Short mmCIF file of C-alpha atoms in Angstrom, two decimals:
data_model
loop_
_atom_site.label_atom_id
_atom_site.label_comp_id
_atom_site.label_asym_id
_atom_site.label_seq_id
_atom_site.Cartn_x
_atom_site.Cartn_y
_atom_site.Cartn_z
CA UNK A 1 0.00 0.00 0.00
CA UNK A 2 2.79 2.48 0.66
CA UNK A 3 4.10 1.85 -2.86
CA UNK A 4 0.78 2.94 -4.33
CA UNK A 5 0.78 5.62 -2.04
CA UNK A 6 3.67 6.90 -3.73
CA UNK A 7 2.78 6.29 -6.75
CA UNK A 8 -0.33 8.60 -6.78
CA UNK A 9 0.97 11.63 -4.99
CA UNK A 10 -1.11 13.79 -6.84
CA UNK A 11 -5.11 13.80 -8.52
CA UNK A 12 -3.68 14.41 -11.10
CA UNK A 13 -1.46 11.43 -11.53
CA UNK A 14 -4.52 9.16 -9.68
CA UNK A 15 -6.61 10.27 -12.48
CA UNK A 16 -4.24 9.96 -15.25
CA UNK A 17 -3.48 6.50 -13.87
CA UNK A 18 -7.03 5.94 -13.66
CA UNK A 19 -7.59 6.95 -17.20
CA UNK A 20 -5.21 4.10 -18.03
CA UNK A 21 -7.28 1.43 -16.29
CA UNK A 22 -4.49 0.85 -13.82
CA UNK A 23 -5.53 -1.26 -11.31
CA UNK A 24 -3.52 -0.11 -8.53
CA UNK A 25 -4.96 2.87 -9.23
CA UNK A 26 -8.67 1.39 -8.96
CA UNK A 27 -7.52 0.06 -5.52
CA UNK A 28 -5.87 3.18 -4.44
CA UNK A 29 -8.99 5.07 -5.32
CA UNK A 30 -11.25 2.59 -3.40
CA UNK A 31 -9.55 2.54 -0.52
CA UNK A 32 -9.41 6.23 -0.04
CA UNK A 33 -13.39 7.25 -1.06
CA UNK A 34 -15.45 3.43 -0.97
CA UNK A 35 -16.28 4.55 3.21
CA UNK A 36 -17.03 7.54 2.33
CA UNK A 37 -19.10 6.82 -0.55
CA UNK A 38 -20.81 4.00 1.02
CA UNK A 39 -21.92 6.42 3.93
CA UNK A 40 -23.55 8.79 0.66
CA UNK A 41 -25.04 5.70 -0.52
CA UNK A 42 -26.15 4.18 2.93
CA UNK A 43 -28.15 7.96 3.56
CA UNK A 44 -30.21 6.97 0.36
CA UNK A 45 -30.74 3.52 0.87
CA UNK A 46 -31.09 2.64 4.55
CA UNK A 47 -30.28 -1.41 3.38
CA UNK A 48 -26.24 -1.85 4.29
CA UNK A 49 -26.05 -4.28 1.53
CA UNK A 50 -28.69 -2.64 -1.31
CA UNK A 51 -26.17 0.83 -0.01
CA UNK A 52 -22.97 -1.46 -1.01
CA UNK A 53 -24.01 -2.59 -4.17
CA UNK A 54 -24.72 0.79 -5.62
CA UNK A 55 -21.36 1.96 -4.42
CA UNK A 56 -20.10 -0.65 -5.96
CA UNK A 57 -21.92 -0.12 -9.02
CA UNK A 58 -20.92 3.73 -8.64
CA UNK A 59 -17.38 2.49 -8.62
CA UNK A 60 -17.50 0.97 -11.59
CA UNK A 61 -18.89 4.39 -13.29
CA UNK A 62 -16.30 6.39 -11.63
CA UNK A 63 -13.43 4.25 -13.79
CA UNK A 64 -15.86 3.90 -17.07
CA UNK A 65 -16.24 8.14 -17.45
CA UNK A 66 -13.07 9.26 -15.66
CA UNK A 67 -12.18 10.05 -19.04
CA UNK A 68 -15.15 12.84 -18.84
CA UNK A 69 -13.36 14.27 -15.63
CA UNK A 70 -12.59 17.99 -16.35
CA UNK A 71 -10.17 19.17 -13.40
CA UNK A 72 -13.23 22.39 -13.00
CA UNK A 73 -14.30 20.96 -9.16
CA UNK A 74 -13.02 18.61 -7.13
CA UNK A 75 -12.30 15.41 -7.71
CA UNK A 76 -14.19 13.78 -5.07
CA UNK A 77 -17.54 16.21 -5.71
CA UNK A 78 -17.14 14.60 -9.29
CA UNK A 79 -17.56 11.57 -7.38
CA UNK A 80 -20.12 12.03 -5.02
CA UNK A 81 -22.24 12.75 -8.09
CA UNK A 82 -22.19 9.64 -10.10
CA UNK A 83 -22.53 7.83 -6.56
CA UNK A 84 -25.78 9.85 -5.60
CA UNK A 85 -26.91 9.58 -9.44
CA UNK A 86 -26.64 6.02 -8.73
CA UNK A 87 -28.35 5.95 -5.55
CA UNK A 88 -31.17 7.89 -7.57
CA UNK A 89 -31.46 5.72 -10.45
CA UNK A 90 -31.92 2.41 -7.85
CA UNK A 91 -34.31 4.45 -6.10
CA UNK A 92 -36.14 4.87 -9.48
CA UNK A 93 -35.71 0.94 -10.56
CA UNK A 94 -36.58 -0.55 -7.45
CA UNK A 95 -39.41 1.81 -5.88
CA UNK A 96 -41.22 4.79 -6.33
CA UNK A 97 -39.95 7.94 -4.58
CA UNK A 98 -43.61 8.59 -2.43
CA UNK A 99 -44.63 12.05 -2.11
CA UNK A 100 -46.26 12.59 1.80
CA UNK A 101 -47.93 15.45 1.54
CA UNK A 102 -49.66 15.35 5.36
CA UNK A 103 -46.77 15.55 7.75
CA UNK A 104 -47.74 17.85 11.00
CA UNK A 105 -45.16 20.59 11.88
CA UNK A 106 -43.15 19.77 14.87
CA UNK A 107 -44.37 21.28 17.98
CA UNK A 108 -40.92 22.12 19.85
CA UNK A 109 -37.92 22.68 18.29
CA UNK A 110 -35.01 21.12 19.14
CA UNK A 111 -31.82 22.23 21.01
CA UNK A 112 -29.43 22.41 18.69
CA UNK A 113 -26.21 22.81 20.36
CA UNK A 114 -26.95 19.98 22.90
CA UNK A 115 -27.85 17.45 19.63
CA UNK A 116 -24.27 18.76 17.70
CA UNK A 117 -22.46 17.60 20.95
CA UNK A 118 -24.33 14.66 21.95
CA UNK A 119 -25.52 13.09 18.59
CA UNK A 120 -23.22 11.34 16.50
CA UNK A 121 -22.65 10.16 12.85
CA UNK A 122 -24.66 6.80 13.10
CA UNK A 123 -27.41 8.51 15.20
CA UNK A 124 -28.13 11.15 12.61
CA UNK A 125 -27.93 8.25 9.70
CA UNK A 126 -30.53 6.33 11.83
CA UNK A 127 -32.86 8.91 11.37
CA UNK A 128 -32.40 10.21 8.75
CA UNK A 129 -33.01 6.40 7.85
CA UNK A 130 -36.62 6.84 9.64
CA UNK A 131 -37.82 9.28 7.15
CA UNK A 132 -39.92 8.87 3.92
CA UNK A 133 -38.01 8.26 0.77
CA UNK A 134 -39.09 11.22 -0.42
CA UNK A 135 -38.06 12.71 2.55
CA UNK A 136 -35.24 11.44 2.89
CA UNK A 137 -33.61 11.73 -1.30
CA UNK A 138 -34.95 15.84 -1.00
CA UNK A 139 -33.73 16.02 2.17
CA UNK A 140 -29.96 14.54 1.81
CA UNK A 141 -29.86 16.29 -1.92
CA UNK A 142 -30.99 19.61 -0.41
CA UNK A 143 -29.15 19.60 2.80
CA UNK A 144 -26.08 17.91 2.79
CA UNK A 145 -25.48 17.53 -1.01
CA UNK A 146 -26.00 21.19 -1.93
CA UNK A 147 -28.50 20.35 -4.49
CA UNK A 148 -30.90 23.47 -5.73
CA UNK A 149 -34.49 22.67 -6.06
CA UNK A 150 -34.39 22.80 -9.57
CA UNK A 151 -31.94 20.00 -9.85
CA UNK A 152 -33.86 17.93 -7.62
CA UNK A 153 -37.05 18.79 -9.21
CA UNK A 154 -34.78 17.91 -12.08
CA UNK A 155 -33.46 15.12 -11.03
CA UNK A 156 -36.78 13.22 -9.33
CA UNK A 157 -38.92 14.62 -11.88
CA UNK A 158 -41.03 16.36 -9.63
CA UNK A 159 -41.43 20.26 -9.20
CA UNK A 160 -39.40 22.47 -7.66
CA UNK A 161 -42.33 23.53 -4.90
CA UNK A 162 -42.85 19.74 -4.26
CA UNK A 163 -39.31 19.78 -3.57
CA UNK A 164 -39.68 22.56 -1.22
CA UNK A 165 -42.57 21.17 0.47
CA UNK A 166 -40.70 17.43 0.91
CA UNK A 167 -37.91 19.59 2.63
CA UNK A 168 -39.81 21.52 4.80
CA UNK A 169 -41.52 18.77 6.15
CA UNK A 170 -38.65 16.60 6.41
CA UNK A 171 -37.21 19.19 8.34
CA UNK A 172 -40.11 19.37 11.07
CA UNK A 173 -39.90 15.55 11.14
CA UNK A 174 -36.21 15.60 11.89
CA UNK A 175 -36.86 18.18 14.47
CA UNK A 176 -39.47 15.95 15.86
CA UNK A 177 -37.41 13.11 16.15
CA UNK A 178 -34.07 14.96 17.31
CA UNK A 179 -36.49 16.23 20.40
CA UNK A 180 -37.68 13.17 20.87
CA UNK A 181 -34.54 11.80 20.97
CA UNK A 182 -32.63 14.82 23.49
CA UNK A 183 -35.99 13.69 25.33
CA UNK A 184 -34.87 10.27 25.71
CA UNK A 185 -31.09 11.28 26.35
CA UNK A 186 -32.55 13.34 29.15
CA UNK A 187 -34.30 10.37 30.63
CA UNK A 188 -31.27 8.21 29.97
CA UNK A 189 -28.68 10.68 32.05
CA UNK A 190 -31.37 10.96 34.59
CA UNK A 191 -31.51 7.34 35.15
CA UNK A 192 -28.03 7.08 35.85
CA UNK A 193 -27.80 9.68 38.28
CA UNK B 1 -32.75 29.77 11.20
CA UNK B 2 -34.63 26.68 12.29
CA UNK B 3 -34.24 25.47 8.78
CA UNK B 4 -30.57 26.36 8.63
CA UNK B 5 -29.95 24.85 11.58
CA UNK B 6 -31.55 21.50 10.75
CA UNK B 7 -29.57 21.18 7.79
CA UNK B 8 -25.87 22.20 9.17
CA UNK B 9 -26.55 19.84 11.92
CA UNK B 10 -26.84 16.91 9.71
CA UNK B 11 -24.73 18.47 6.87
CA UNK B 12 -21.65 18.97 8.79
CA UNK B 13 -22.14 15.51 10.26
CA UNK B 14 -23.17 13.66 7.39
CA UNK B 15 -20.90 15.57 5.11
CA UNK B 16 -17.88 13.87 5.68
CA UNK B 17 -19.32 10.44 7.33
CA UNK B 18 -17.51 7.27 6.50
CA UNK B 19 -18.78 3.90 6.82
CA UNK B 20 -16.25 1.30 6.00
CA UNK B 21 -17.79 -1.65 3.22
CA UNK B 22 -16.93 -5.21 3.95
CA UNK B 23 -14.05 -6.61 2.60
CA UNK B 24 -16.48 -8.42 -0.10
CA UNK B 25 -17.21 -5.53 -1.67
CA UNK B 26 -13.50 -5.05 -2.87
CA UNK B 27 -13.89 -8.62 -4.22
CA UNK B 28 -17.16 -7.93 -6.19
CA UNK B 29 -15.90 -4.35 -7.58
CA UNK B 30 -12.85 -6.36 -8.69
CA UNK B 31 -14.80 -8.99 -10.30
CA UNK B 32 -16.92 -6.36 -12.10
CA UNK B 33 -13.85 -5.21 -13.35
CA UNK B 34 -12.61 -8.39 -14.83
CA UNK B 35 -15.66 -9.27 -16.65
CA UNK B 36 -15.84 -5.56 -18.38
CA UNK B 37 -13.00 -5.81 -18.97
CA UNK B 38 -13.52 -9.06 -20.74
CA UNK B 39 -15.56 -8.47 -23.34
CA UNK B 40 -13.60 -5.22 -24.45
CA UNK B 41 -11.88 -7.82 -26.49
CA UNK B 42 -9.88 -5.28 -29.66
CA UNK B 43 -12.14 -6.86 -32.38
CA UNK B 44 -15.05 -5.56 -29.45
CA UNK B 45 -13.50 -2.06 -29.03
CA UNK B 46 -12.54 -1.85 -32.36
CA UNK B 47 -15.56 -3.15 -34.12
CA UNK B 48 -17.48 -0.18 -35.89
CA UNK B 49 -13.67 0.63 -36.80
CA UNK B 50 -13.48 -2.81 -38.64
CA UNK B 51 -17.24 -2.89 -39.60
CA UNK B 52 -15.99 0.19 -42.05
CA UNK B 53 -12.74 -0.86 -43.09
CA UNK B 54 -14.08 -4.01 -44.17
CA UNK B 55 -17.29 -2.37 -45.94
CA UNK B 56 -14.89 -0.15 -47.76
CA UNK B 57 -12.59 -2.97 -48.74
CA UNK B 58 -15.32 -4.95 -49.99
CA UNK B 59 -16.64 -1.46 -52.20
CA UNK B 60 -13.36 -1.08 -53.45
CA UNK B 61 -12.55 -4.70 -54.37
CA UNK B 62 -16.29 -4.76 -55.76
CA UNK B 63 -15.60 -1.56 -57.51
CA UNK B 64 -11.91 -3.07 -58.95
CA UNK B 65 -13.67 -6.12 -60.28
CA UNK B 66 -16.79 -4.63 -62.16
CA UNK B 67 -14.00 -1.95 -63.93
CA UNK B 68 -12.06 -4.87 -65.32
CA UNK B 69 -15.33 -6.79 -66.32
CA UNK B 70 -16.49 -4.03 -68.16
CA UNK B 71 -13.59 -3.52 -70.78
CA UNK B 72 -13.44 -7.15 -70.85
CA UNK B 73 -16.96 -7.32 -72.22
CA UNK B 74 -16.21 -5.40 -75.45
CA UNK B 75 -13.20 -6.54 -75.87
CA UNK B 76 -14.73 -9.73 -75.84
CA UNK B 77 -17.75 -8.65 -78.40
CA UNK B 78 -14.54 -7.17 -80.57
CA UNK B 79 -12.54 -10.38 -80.63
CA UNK B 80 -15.27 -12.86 -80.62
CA UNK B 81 -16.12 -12.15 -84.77
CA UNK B 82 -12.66 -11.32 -85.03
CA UNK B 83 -10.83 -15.31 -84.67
CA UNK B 84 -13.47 -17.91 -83.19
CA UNK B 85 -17.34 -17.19 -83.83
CA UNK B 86 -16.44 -15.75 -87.18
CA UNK B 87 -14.87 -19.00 -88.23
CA UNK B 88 -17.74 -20.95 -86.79
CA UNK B 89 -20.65 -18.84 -87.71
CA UNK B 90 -19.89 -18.78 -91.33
CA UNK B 91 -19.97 -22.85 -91.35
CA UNK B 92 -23.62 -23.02 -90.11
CA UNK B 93 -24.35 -20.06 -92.62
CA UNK B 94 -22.55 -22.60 -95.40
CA UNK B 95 -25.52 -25.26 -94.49
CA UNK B 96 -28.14 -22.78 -94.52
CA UNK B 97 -27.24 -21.27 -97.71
CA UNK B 98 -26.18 -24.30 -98.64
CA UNK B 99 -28.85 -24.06 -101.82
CA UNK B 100 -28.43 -20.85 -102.83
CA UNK B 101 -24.18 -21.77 -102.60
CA UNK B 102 -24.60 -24.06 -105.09
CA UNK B 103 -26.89 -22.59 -107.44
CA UNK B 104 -24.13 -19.22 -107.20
CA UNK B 105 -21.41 -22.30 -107.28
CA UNK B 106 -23.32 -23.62 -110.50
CA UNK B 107 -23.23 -20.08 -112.06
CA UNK B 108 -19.59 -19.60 -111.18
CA UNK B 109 -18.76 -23.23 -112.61
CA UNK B 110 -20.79 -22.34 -115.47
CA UNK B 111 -18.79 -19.07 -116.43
CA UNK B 112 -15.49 -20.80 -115.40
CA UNK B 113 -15.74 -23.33 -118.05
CA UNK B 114 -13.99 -21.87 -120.37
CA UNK B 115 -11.34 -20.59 -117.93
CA UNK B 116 -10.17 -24.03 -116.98
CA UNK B 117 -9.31 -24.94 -120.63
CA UNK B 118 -6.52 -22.07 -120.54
CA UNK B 119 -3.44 -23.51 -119.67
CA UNK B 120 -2.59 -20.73 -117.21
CA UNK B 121 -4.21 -22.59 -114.33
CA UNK B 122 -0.93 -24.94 -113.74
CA UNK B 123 1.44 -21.55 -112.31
CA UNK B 124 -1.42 -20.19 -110.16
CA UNK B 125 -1.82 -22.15 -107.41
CA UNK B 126 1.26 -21.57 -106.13
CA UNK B 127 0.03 -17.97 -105.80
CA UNK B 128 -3.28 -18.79 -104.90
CA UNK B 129 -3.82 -18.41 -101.35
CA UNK B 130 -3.11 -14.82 -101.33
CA UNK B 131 -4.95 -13.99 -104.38
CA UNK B 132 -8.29 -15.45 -103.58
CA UNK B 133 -7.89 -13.56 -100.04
CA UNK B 134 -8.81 -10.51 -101.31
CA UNK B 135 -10.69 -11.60 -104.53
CA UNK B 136 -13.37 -14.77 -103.40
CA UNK B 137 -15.28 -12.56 -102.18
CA UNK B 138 -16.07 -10.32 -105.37
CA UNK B 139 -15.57 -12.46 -107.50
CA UNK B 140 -18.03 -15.48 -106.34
CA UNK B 141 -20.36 -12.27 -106.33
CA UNK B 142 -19.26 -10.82 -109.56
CA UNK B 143 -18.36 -14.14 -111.48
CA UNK B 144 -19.05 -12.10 -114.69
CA UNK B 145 -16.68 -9.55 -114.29
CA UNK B 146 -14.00 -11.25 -112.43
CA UNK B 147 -13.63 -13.70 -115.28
CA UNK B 148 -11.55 -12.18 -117.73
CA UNK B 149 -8.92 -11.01 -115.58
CA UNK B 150 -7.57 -13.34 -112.13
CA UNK B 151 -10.74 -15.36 -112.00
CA UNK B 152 -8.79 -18.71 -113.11
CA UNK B 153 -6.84 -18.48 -110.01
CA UNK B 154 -10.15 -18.58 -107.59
CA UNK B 155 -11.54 -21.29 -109.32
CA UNK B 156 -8.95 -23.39 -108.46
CA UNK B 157 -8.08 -22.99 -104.98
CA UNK B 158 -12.01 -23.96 -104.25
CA UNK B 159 -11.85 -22.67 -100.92
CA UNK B 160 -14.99 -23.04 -102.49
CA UNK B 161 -16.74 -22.93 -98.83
CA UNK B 162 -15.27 -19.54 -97.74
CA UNK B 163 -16.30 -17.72 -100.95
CA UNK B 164 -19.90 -19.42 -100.38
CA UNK B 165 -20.29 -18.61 -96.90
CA UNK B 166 -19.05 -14.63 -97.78
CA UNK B 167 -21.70 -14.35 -100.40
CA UNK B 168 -24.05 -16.15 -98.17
CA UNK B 169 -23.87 -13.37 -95.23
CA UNK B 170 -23.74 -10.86 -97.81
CA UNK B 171 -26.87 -11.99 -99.72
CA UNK B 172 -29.35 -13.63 -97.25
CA UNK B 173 -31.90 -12.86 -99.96
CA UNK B 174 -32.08 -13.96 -103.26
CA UNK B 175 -33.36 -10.70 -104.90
CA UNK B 176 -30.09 -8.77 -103.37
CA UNK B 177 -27.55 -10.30 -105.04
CA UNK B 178 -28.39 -8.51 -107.96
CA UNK B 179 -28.18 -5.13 -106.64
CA UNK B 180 -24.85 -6.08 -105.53
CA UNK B 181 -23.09 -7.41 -108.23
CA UNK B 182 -24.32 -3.76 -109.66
CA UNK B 183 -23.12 -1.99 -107.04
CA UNK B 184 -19.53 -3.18 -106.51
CA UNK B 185 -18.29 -3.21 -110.26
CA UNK B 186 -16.84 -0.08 -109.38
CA UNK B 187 -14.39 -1.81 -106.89
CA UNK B 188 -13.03 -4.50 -109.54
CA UNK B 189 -9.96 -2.49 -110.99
CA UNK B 190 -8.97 -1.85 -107.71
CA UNK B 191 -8.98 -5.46 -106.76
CA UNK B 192 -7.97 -6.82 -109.69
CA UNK B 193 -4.97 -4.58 -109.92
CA UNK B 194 -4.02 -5.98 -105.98
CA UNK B 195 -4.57 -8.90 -107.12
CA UNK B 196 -2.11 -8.74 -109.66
CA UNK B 197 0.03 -7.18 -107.74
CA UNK B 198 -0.38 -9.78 -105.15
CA UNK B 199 0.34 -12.79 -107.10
CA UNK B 200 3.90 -11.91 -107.84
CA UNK B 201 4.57 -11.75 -104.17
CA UNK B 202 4.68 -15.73 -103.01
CA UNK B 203 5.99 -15.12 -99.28
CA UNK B 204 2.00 -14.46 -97.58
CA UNK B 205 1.80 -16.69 -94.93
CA UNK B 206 -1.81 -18.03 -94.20
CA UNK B 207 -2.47 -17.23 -90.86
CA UNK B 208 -2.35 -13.54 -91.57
CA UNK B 209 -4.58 -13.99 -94.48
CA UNK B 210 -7.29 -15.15 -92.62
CA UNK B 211 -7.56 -11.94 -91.21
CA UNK B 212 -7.55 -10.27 -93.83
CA UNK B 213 -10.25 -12.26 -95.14
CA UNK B 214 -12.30 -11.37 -91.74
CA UNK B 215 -11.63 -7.47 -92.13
CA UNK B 216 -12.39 -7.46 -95.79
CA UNK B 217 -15.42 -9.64 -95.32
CA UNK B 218 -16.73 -6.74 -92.60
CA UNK B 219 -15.66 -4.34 -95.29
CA UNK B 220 -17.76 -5.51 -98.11
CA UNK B 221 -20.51 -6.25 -95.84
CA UNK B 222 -20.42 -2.19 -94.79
CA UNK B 223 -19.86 -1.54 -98.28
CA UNK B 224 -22.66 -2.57 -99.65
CA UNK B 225 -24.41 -1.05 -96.85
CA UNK B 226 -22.57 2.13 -97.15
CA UNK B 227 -23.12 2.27 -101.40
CA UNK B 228 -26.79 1.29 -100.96
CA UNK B 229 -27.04 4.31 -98.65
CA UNK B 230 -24.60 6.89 -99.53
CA UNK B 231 -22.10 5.43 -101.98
CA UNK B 232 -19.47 6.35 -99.66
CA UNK B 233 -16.46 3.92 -97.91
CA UNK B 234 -15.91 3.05 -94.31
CA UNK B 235 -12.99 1.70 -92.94
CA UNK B 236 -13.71 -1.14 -90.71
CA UNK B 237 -11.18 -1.98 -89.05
CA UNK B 238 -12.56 1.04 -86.56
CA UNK B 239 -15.63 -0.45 -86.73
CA UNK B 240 -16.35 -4.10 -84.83
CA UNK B 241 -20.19 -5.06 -85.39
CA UNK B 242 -21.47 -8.17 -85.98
CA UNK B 243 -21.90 -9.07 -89.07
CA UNK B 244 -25.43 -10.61 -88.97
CA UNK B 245 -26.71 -7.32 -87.59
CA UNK B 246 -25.08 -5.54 -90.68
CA UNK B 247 -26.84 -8.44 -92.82
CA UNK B 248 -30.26 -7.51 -91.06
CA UNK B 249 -30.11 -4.44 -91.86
CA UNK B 250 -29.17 -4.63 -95.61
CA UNK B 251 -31.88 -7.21 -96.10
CA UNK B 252 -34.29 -4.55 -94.28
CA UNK B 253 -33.42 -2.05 -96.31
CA UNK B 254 -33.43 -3.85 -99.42
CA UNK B 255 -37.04 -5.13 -98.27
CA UNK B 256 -37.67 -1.61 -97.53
CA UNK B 257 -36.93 -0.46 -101.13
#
C-alpha cells in the first residue's frame, strides 16, 4: 500500500493513472473514497447491503467516465455525483420515490447545540433512515449535497415547490425526532444519576 | 434559522461520514472489473472501426472487379467475330445457304468453263492463297466480271466454302444479289490490280490472311451497306459489329426499297 501511495501523490497522476485502467490505481482510489461513498449511498438507501451494491456499481462508473473528468471541481464532488446519481437511479428501478404530503409541523424545536455535541454520525444516519423516501432523497440532496431545487425537481422529476414542500416537512420531522430523541437522552442521564 | 440549523446539523455531520464496506465488496468491484474488462476484447472495441474498413474494402474490391469486367466485355464482343465465332458462324451459314451456294457455285462453274481450258491454271496455285484472299469474295459475287482477268486463279483454290459462306452473309436474300453485283463493279480495278500485284509476291503466310479475309469480309458487308445508302467507304477496321446485324439491316433495307 505504501508503494501505491507513492505512486499517486497527486489527482492528477490518480486520475491519469485511472484513465489508463491501472488497477492499482482502482484500488488506491477505493480505498481512499469506498467509506465515504458507502456512507452517501447508505443515507439513500437505509439497506447496508442494497447501499454497497450501488457503491459498488458507482465504482464501476467512476473508472468507465473518468475520461469525462474535467479538473473544473473537485475530484471527489465529481464523485459524489455519479454515486448519488446512482443511488437515484436504484431508487427509481426498485421503488417509487412517495410524495407525503400530510406531515404535521413539529411542535418544539429542538436544542441544537446539545444534539451537535451529543448526537453522533450513526445517530443522525438512523434517522435520517426513519424518514420517507421522499423525505429522505430531497432532504440529503438539499441539505447535505448542496442540491438546488431545480436540480432535484430535475433530477426526481417532480417540481421544484414539491421539492420545497418534501424539505420543509422533512425538516419538522427531523426536528421531531431529534427532540424526541434529546428527550430520551434526558431520561437516559437521569436514570443514571 | 430553524431550517438552517436542521440542515448544518446533519450536513456537517453527514458531510464527511464514513462507513467502512466489507471486505467483499472489494472482491465484487474487482470482479466487475474483470468481466468488463472481458468483453472489451480489440475486435469488441474496435468493431465499428473494422465494420468500415471491411465495408470499404469490400466497395473497393467490388468496384476493382466490375471496372475490369467491363472492358473485358467489349473486348470480348470485338474479338469474338474477329478469330473464333467468325470461323464458326460462317460454317452453319454454309448449311443454310447451302442451296443458294450451289446454285451461285453452278453459275460460277458455269462461267469458269472456259477458264479451266486455258493452260494458265498450272502456275497459279502456287500464288493462290493470297490472291483469292482478297478476290473470293467479289468475285463469287461478280463471277461475270472477275472472269476475264484473275478469275482462273479462284476457281482453283475452291476454298470453295469460304467464298460461299461470304456471299451467303452478304446476300441472305435472293433478290439482293443482284443489286450487288451492280453496285460493286466499281471496286473490280482496284482489286484486280491488288490482285495482280499480289500474285507476284509468293511469301504471304496463311495465318495472316485469314484476317484479312475477316476485315475485308466486314468491309464488303459495310460496303454494300454504305453504297446502298450513300455510296461512300468506311474503314472497318474502326468499326467491330457483328456481321449478322449488318446483314439484317441490308436485307431490311433492301425489303424496304
Amino acid at each position: 500500500m505504501g508503494i501505491v501511495l507513492q505512486l499517486f501523490t497527486s489527482e492528477t497522476q490518480l486520475i491519469q493513472a485511472l484513465s489508463k485502467n491501472d488497477a492499482k490505481a482502482q484500488r488506491y482510489l477505493y480505498d481512499k473514497y469506498a467509506a465515504r461513498m458507502l456512507a452517501v449511498c447508505n443515507r439513500y438507501l437505509p439497506d447496508r447491503m442494497e447501499a454497497e451494491d450501488v457503491m459498488i456499481e458507482g465504482f464501476m462508473k467512476i473508472y468507465q467516465k473518468i475520461g469525462q473528468f474535467k479538473s473544473e471541481g473537485s475530484f471527489e464532488g465529481w464523485m459524489r455525483r455519479l454515486i448519488t446519481n446512482e443511488a437515484l437511479m436504484q431508487l427509481r428501478t426498485k421503488r417509487h420515490i412517495e410524495i407525503d404530503l400530510d406531515t404535521p409541523e413539529a411542535q418544539k424545536l429542538p436544542n441544537y447545540d446539545q444534539a451537535n455535541q451529543h448526537l453522533e454520525t450513526e445517530d443522525l444516519l438512523h434517522l435520517i433512515a426513519q424518514l420517507p423516501t421522499g423525505y429522505r432523497t430531497v432532504f440529503n440532496l438539499y441539505a447535505i449535497e448542496g442540491y438546488s431545487h431545480a436540480e432535484i425537481a430535475e433530477q426526481l422529476g417532480i417540481t421544484e415547490s414539491t421539492s420545497k414542500s418534501q424539505l420543509h416537512r422533512a425538516r419538522a420531522l427531523l426536528q421531531q425526532m431529534l427532540t424526541n430523541l434529546e428527550g430520551e437522552k434526558d431520561d437516559y442521564s437521569n436514570f443514571k444519576k | 434559522m430553524k431550517k438552517n440549523q436542521t440542515d448544518d446539523l446533519f450536513g456537517r455531520k453527514l458531510r464527511q461520514a464514513e462507513i467502512s464496506p466489507r471486505p467483499e465488496a472489494w472482491e465484487k468491484l474487482q470482479a466487475r472489473l474483470q468481466t468488463e474488462k472481458r468483453p472489451l476484447a480489440w475486435w469488441q472495441q474496435r468493431g465499428p472501426w473494422l465494420a468500415a474498413a471491411g465495408l470499404s474494402l469490400l466497395l473497393i474490391t467490388s468496384w476493382v472487379v466490375w471496372k475490369n469486367q467491363t472492358p473485358k466485355q467489349p473486348a470480348m464482343a470485338q474479338n469474338v467475330p474477329q478469330q473464333p465465332k467468325v470461323n464458326v458462324e460462317p460454317k452453319q451459314e454454309v448449311a443454310k445457304f447451302a442451296q443458294p451456294n450451289n446454285n451461285l457455285a453452278a453459275t460460277m462453274r458455269v462461267a469458269e468453263m472456259p477458264l479451266r481450258s486455258l493452260p494458265t491454271n498450272t502456275k497459279t496455285p502456287q500464288n493462290q492463297p493470297t490472291a483469292p484472299e482478297i478476290k473470293l469474295g467479289n468475285i463469287a459475287q461478280q463471277t461475270k466480271t472477275i472472269e476475264p482477268k484473275p478469275a482462273p486463279n479462284v476457281v482453283e483454290t475452291a476454298p470453295a466454302a469460304q467464298p460461299v459462306v461470304e456471299v451467303a452473309q452478304a446476300q441472305a436474300t435472293p433478290p439482293s444479289v443482284e443489286k450487288t453485283v451492280v453496285l460493286q463493279l466499281p471496286e473490280l480495278p482496284k482489286v484486280a490490280l491488288g490482285a495482280k500485284e499480289l500474285a507476284d509476291l509468293p511469301l504471304i503466310e496463311t495465318t495472316p490472311v485469314e484476317d484479312t479475309r475477316k476485315g475485308s469480309r466486314f468491309a464488303r458487308l459495310f460496303r454494300q451497306v454504305k453504297n446502298a445508302k450513300e455510296g461512300q467507304r468506311v474503314e472497318w477496321n474502326e468499326v467491330g459489329v457483328n456481321p449478322n446485324k449488318i446483314l439484317a439491316k441490308v436485307t431490311r433495307r433492301d425489303n424496304y426499297k
